PDB file of C-alpha atoms and ligand atoms in Angstrom:
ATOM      1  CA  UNK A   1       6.522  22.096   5.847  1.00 50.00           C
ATOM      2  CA  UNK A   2       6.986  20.485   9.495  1.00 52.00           C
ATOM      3  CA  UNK A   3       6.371  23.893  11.239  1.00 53.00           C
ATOM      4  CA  UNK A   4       2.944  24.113   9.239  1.00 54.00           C
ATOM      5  CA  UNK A   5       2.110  20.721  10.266  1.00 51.00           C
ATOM      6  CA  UNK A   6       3.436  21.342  13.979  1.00 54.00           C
ATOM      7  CA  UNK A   7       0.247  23.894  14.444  1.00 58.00           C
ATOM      8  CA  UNK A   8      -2.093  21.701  13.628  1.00 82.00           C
ATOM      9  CA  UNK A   9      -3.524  18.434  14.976  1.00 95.00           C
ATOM     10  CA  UNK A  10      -3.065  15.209  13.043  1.00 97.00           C
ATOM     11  CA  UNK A  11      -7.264  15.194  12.587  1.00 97.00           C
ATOM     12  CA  UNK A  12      -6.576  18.372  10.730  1.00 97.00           C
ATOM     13  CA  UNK A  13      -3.609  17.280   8.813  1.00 97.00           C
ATOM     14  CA  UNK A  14      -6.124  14.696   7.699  1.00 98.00           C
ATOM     15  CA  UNK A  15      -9.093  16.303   6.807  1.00 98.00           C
ATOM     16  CA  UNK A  16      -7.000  18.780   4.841  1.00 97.00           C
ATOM     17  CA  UNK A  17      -5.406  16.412   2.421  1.00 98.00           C
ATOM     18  CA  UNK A  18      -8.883  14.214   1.996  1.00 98.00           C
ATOM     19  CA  UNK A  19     -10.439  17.797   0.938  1.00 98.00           C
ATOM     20  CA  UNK A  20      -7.448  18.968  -1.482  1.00 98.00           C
ATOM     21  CA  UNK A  21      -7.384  15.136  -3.312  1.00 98.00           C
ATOM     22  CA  UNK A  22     -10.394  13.954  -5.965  1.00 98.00           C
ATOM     23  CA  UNK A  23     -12.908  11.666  -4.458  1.00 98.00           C
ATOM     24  CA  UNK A  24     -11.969   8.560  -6.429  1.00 97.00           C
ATOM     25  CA  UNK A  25      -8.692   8.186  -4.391  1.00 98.00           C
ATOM     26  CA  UNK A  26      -8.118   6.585  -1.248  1.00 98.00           C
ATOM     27  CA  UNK A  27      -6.209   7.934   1.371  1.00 98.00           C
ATOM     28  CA  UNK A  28      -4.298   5.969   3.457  1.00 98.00           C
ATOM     29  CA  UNK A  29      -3.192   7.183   6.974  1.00 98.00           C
ATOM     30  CA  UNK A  30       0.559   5.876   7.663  1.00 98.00           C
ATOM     31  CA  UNK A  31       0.700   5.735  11.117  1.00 98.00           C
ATOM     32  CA  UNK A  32       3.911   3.183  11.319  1.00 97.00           C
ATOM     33  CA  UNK A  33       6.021   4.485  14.505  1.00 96.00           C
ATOM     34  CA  UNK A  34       3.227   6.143  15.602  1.00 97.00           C
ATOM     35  CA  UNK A  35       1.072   5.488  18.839  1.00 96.00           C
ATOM     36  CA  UNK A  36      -2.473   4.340  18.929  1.00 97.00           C
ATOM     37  CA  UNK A  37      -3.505   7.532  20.478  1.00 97.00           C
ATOM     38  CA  UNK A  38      -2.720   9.390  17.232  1.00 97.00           C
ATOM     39  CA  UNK A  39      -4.195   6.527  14.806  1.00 98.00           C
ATOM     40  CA  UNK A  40      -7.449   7.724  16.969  1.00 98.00           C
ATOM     41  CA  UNK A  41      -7.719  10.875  16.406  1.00 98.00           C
ATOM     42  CA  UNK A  42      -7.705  10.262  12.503  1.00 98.00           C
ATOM     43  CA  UNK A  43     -10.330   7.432  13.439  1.00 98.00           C
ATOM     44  CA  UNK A  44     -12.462  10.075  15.553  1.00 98.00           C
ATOM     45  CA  UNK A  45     -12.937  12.449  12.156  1.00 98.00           C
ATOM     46  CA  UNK A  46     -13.404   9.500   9.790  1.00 98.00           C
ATOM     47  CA  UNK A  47     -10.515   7.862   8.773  1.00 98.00           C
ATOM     48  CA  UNK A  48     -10.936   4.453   8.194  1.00 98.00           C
ATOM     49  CA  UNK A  49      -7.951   3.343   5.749  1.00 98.00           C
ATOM     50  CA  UNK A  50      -4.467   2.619   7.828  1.00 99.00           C
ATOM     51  CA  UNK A  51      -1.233   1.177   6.470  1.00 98.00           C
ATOM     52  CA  UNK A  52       1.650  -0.248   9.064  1.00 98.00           C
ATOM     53  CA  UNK A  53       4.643  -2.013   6.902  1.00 98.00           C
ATOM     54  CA  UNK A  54       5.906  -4.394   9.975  1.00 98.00           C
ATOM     55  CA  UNK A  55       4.198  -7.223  10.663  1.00 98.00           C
ATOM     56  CA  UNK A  56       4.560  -6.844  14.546  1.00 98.00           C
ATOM     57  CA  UNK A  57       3.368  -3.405  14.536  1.00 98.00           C
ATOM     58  CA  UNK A  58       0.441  -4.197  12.614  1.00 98.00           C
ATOM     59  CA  UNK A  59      -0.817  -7.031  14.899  1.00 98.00           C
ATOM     60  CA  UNK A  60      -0.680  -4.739  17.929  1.00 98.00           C
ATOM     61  CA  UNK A  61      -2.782  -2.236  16.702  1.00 98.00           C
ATOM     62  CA  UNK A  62      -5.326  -4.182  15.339  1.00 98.00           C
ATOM     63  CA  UNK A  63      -5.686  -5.852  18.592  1.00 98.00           C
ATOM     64  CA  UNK A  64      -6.357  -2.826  20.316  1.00 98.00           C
ATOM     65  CA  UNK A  65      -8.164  -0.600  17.672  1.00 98.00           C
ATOM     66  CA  UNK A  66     -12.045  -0.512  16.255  1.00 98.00           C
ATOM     67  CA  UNK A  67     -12.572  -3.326  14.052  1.00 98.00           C
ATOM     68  CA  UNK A  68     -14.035  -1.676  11.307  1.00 98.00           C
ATOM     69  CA  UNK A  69     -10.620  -0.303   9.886  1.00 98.00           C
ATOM     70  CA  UNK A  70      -9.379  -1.087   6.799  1.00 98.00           C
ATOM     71  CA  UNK A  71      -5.528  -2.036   7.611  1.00 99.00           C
ATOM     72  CA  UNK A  72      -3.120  -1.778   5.035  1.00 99.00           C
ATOM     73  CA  UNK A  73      -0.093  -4.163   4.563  1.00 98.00           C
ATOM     74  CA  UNK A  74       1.974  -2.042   2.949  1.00 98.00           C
ATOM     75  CA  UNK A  75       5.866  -2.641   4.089  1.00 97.00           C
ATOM     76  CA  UNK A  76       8.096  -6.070   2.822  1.00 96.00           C
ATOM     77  CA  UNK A  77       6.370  -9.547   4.114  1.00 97.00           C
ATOM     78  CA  UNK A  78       7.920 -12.113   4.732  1.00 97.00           C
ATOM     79  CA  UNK A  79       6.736 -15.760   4.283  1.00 98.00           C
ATOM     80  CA  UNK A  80       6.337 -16.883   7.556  1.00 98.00           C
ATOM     81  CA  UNK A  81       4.489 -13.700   8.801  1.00 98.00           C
ATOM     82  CA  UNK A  82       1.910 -13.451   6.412  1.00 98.00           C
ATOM     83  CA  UNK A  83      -0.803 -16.298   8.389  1.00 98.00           C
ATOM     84  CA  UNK A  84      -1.151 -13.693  11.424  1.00 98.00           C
ATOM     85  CA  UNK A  85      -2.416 -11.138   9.296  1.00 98.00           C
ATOM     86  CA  UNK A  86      -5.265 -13.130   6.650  1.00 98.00           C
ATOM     87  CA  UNK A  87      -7.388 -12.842   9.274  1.00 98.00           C
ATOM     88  CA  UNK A  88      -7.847  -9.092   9.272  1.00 98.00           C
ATOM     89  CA  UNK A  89      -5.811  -7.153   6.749  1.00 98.00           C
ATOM     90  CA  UNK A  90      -7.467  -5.449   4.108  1.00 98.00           C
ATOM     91  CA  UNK A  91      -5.500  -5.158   1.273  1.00 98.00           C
ATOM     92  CA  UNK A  92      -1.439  -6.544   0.866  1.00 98.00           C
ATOM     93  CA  UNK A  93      -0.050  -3.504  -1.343  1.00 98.00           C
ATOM     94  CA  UNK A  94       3.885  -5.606  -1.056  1.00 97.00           C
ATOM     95  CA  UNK A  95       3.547  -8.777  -3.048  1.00 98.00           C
ATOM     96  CA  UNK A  96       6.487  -9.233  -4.854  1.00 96.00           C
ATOM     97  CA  UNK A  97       6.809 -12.895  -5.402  1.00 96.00           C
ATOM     98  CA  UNK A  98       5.352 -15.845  -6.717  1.00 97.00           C
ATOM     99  CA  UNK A  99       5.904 -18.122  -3.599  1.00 97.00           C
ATOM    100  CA  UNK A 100       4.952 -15.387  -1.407  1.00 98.00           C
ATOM    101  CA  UNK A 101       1.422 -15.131  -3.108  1.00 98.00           C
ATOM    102  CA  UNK A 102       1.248 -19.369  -2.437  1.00 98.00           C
ATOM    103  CA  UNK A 103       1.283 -18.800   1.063  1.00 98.00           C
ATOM    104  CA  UNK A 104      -1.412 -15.713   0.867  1.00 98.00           C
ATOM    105  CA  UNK A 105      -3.871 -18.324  -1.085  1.00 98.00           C
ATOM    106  CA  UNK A 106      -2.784 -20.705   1.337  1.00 98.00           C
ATOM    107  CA  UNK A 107      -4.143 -18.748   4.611  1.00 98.00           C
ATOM    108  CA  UNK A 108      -6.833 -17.266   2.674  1.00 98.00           C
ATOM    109  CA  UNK A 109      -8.406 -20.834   2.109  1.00 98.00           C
ATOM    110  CA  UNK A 110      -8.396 -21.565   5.360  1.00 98.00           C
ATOM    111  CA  UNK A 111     -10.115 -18.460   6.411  1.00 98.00           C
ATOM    112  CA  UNK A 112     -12.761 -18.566   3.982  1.00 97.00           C
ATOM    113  CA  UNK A 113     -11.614 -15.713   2.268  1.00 98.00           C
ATOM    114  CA  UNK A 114     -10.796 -14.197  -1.290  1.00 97.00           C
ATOM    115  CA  UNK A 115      -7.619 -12.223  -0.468  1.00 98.00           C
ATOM    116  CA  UNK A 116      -7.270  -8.619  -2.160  1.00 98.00           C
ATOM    117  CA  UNK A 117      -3.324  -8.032  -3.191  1.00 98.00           C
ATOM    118  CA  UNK A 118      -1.476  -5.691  -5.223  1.00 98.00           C
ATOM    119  CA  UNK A 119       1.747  -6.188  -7.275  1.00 98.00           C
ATOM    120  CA  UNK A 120       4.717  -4.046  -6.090  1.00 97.00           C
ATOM    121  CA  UNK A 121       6.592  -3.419  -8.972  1.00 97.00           C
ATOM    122  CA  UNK A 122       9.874  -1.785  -9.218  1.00 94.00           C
ATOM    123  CA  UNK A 123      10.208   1.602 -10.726  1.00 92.00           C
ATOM    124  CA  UNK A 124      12.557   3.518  -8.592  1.00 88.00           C
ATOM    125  CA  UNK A 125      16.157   4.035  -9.746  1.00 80.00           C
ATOM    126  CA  UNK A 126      17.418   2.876  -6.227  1.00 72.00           C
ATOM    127  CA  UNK A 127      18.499  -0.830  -5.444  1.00 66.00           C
ATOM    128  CA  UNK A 128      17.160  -1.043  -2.203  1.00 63.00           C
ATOM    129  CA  UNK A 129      13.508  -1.097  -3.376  1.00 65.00           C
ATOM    130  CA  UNK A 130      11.725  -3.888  -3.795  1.00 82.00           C
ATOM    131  CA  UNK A 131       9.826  -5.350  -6.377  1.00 93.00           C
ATOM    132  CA  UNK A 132       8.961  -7.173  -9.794  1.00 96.00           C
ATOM    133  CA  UNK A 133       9.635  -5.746 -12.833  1.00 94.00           C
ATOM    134  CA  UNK A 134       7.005  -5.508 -16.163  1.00 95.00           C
ATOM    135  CA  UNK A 135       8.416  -8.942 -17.203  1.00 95.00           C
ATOM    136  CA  UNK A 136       8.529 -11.013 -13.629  1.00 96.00           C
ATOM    137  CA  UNK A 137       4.539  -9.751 -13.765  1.00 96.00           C
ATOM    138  CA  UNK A 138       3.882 -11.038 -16.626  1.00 95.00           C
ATOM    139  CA  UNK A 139       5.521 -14.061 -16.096  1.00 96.00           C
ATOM    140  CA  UNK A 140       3.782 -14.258 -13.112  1.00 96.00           C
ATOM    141  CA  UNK A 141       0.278 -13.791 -14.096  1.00 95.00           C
ATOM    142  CA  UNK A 142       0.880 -16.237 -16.939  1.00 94.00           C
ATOM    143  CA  UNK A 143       2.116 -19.130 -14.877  1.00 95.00           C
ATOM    144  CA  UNK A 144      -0.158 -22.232 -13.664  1.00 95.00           C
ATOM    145  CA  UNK A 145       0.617 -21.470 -10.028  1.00 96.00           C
ATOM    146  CA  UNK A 146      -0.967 -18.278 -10.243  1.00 96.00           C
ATOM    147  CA  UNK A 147      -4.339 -19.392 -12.322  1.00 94.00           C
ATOM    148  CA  UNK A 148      -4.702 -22.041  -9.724  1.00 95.00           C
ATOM    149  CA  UNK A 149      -5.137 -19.791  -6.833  1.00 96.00           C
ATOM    150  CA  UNK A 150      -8.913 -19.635  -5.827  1.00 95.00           C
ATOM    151  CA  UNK A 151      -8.189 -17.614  -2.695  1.00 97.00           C
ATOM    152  CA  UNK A 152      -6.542 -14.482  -4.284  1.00 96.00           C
ATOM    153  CA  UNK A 153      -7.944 -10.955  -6.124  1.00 96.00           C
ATOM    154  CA  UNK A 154      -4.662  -9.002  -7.397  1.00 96.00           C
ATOM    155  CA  UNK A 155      -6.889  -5.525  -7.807  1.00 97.00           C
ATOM    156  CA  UNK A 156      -3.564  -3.636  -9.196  1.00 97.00           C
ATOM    157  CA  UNK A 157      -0.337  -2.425  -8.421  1.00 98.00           C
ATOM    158  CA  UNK A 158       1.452  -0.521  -5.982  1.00 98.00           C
ATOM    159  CA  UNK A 159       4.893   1.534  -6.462  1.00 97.00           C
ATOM    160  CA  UNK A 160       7.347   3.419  -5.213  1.00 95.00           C
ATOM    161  CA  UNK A 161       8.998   6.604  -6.264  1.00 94.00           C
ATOM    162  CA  UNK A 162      13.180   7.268  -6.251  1.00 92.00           C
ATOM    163  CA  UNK A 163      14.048   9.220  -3.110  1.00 89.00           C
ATOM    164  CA  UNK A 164      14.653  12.648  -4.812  1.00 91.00           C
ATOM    165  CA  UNK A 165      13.488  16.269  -5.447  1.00 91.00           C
ATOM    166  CA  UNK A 166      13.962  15.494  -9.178  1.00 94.00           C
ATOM    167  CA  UNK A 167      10.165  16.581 -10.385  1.00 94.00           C
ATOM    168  CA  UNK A 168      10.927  14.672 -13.869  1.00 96.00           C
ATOM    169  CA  UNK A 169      12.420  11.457 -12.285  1.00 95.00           C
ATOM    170  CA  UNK A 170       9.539  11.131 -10.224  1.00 96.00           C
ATOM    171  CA  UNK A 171       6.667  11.913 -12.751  1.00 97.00           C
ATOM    172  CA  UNK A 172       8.394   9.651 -15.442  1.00 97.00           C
ATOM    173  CA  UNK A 173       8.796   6.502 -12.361  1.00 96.00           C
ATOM    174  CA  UNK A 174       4.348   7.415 -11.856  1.00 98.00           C
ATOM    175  CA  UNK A 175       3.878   7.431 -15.474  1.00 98.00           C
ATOM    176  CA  UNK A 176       5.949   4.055 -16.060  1.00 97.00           C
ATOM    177  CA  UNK A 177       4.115   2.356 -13.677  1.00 98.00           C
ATOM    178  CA  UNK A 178       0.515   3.654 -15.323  1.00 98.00           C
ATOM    179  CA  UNK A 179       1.316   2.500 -18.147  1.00 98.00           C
ATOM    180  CA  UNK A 180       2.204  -1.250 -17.129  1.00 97.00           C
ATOM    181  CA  UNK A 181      -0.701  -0.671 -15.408  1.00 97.00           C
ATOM    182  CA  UNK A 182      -3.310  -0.058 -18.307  1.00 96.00           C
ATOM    183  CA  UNK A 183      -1.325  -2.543 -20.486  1.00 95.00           C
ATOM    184  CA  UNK A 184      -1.906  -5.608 -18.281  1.00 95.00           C
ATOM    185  CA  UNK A 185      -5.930  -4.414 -17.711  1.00 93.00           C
ATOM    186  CA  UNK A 186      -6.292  -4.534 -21.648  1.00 91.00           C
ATOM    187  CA  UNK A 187      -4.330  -7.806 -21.724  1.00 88.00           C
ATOM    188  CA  UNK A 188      -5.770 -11.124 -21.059  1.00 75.00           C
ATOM    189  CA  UNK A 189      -3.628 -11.993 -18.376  1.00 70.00           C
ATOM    190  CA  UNK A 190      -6.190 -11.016 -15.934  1.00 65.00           C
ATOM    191  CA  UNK A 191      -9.603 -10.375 -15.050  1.00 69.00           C
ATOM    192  CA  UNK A 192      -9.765  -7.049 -15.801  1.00 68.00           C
ATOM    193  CA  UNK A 193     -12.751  -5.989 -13.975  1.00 76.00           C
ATOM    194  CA  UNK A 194     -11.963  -5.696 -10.616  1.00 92.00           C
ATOM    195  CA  UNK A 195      -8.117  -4.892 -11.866  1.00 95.00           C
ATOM    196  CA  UNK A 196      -8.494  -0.898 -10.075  1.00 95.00           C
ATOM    197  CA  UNK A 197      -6.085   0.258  -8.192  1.00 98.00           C
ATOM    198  CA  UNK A 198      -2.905   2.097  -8.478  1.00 98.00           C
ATOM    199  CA  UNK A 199      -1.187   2.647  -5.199  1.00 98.00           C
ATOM    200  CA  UNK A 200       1.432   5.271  -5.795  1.00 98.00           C
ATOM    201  CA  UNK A 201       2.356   8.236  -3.863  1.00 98.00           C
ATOM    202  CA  UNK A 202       3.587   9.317  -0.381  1.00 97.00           C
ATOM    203  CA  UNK A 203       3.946  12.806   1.364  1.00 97.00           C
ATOM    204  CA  UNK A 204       6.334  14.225  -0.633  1.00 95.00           C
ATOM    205  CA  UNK A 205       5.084  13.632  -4.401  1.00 96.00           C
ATOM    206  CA  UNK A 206       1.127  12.285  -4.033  1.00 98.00           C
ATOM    207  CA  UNK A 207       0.011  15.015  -5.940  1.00 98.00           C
ATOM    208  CA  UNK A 208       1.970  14.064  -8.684  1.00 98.00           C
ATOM    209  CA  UNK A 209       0.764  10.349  -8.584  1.00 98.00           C
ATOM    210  CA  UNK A 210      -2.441  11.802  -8.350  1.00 98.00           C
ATOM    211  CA  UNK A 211      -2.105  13.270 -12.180  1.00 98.00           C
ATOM    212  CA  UNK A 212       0.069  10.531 -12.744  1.00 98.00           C
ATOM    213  CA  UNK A 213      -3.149   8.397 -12.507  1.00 98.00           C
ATOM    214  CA  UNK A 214      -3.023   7.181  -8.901  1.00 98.00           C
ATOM    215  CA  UNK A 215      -6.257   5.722  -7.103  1.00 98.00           C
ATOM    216  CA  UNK A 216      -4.682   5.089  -3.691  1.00 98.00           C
ATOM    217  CA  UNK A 217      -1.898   7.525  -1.914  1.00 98.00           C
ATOM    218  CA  UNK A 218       0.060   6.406   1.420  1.00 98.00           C
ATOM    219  CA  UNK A 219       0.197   9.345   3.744  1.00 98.00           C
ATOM    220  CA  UNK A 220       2.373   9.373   6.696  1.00 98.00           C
ATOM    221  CA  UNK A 221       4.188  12.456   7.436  1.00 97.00           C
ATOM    222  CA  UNK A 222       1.940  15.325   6.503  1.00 97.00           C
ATOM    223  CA  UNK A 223      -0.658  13.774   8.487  1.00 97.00           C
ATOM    224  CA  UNK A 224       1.201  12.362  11.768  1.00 97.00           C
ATOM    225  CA  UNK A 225       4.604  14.362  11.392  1.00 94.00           C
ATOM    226  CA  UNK A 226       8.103  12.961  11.373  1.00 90.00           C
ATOM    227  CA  UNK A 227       8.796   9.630  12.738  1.00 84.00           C
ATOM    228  CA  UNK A 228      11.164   8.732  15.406  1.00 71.00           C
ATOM    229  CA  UNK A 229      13.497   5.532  14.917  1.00 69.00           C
ATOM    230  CA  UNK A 230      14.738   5.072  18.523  1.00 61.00           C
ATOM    231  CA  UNK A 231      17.656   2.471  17.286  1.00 55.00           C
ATOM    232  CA  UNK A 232      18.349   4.038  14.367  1.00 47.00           C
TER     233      UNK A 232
HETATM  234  C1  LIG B   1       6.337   4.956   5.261  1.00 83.74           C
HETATM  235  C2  LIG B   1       5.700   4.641   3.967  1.00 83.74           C
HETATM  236  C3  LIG B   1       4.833   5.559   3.357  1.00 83.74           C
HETATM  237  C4  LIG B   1       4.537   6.939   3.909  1.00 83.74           C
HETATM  238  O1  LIG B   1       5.640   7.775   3.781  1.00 83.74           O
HETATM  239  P1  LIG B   1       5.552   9.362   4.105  1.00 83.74           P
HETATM  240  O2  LIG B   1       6.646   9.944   3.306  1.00 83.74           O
HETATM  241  O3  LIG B   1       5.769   9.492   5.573  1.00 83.74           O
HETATM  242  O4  LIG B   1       4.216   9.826   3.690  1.00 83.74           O
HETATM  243  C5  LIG B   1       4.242   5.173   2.151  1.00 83.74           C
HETATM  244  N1  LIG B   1       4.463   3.974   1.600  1.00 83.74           N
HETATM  245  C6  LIG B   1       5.287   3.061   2.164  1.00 83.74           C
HETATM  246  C7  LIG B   1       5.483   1.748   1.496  1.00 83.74           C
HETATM  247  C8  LIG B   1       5.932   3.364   3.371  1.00 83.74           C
HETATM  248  O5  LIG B   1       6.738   2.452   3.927  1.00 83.74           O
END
């Protein structure tokens, strides 16, 4: 795979995958680790969807990019970062808590602004992912905290495969999270209508999310190549 992707440029890499996937899913361009100067070159051919998952990062490419780019918050957030991003960010695919989504009404209100979240629920095998499970959503949809927010959309979920070549581990992890998926749109825990969006899939398995019923893949390698973690 990376010596394919080493002949071509990263605006190629892009406009390959956006051809191969059906038009009613959004590709995101993953460009954590990666300079500005590559996130343009994506812009240049039409990319508008980005997603960073540090805070930090996020802020300092905003600052210096076009402002009609629809960023991404897709990496853990933590309380205390989430007012320096209401003003911008897109869509929040890492919500995973109750007082977390407080705070994103919170800065919302102040801004004027309905925010659009997704749920990150927790479907991998691993314990280092994060997330709620079927039940913790539930729970949270149900509570009087949440009905009380006037400053938030949840449009969906987002998830997270298990690290693994395992085909049938992965599809079932996609399917599972469909399924909670179409069960809490027929439910009447939410307003269903603009309840769309499935965020699941990265380089390695978005196909498979795709037929697994995804509307939203996260694309970093294939388009931008491997990262580099200096201190790691
Ligand atoms: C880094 C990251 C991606 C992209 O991963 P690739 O395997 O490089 O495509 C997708 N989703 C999340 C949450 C990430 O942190």
């Amino acid at each position: 795979m990376a010596l394919i992707f080493l002949a071509m440029s990263y605006a190629d890499n892009y406009n390959t995958i956006l051809k191969s996937i059906p038009p009613h899913v959004t590709l995101i361009a993953v460009s954590k680790t990666h300079p500005i100067e590559a996130i343009e070159e994506v812009y240049a051919v039409g990319c508008r969807h980005f997603g960073e998952n540090k805070v930090q990062e996020l802020l300092l490419k905003q600052a210096k990019l076009p402002k009609d780019i629809y960023w991404h918050m897709i990496g853990h957030l933590q309380t205390n970062k989430v007012k320096s991003i209401i003003p911008f960010v897109h869509l929040i695919h890492s919500v995973d808590s109750l007082k977390l989504l407080s705070e994103i009404d919170k800065e919302a209100c102040k801004h004027n602004k309905v925010q659009d979240c997704l749920l990150q629920i927790y479907i991998a095998k691993e314990e280092t992912k994060f997330g709620l499970s079927k039940e913790e959503v539930i729970e949270l949809l149900s509570s009087q905290t949440f009905l009380d927010f006037r400053n938030i959309n949840i449009r969906g979920l987002m998830g997270m495969a298990s690290f693994t070549n395992d085909y049938e581990i992965v599809k079932g992890e996609f399917n599972n999270l469909k399924t909670i998926f179409s069960d809490l749109k027929k439910s009447e825990l939410k307003d269903s209508k603009s309840f769309d969006t499935i965020s699941m899939g990265m380089s390695g398995d978005y196909n498979l999310a795709i037929e697994q019923g995804s509307t939203m893949v996260r694309v970093g390698t294939n388009i931008f190549g491997s990262r580099y973690y200096p201190n790691r």
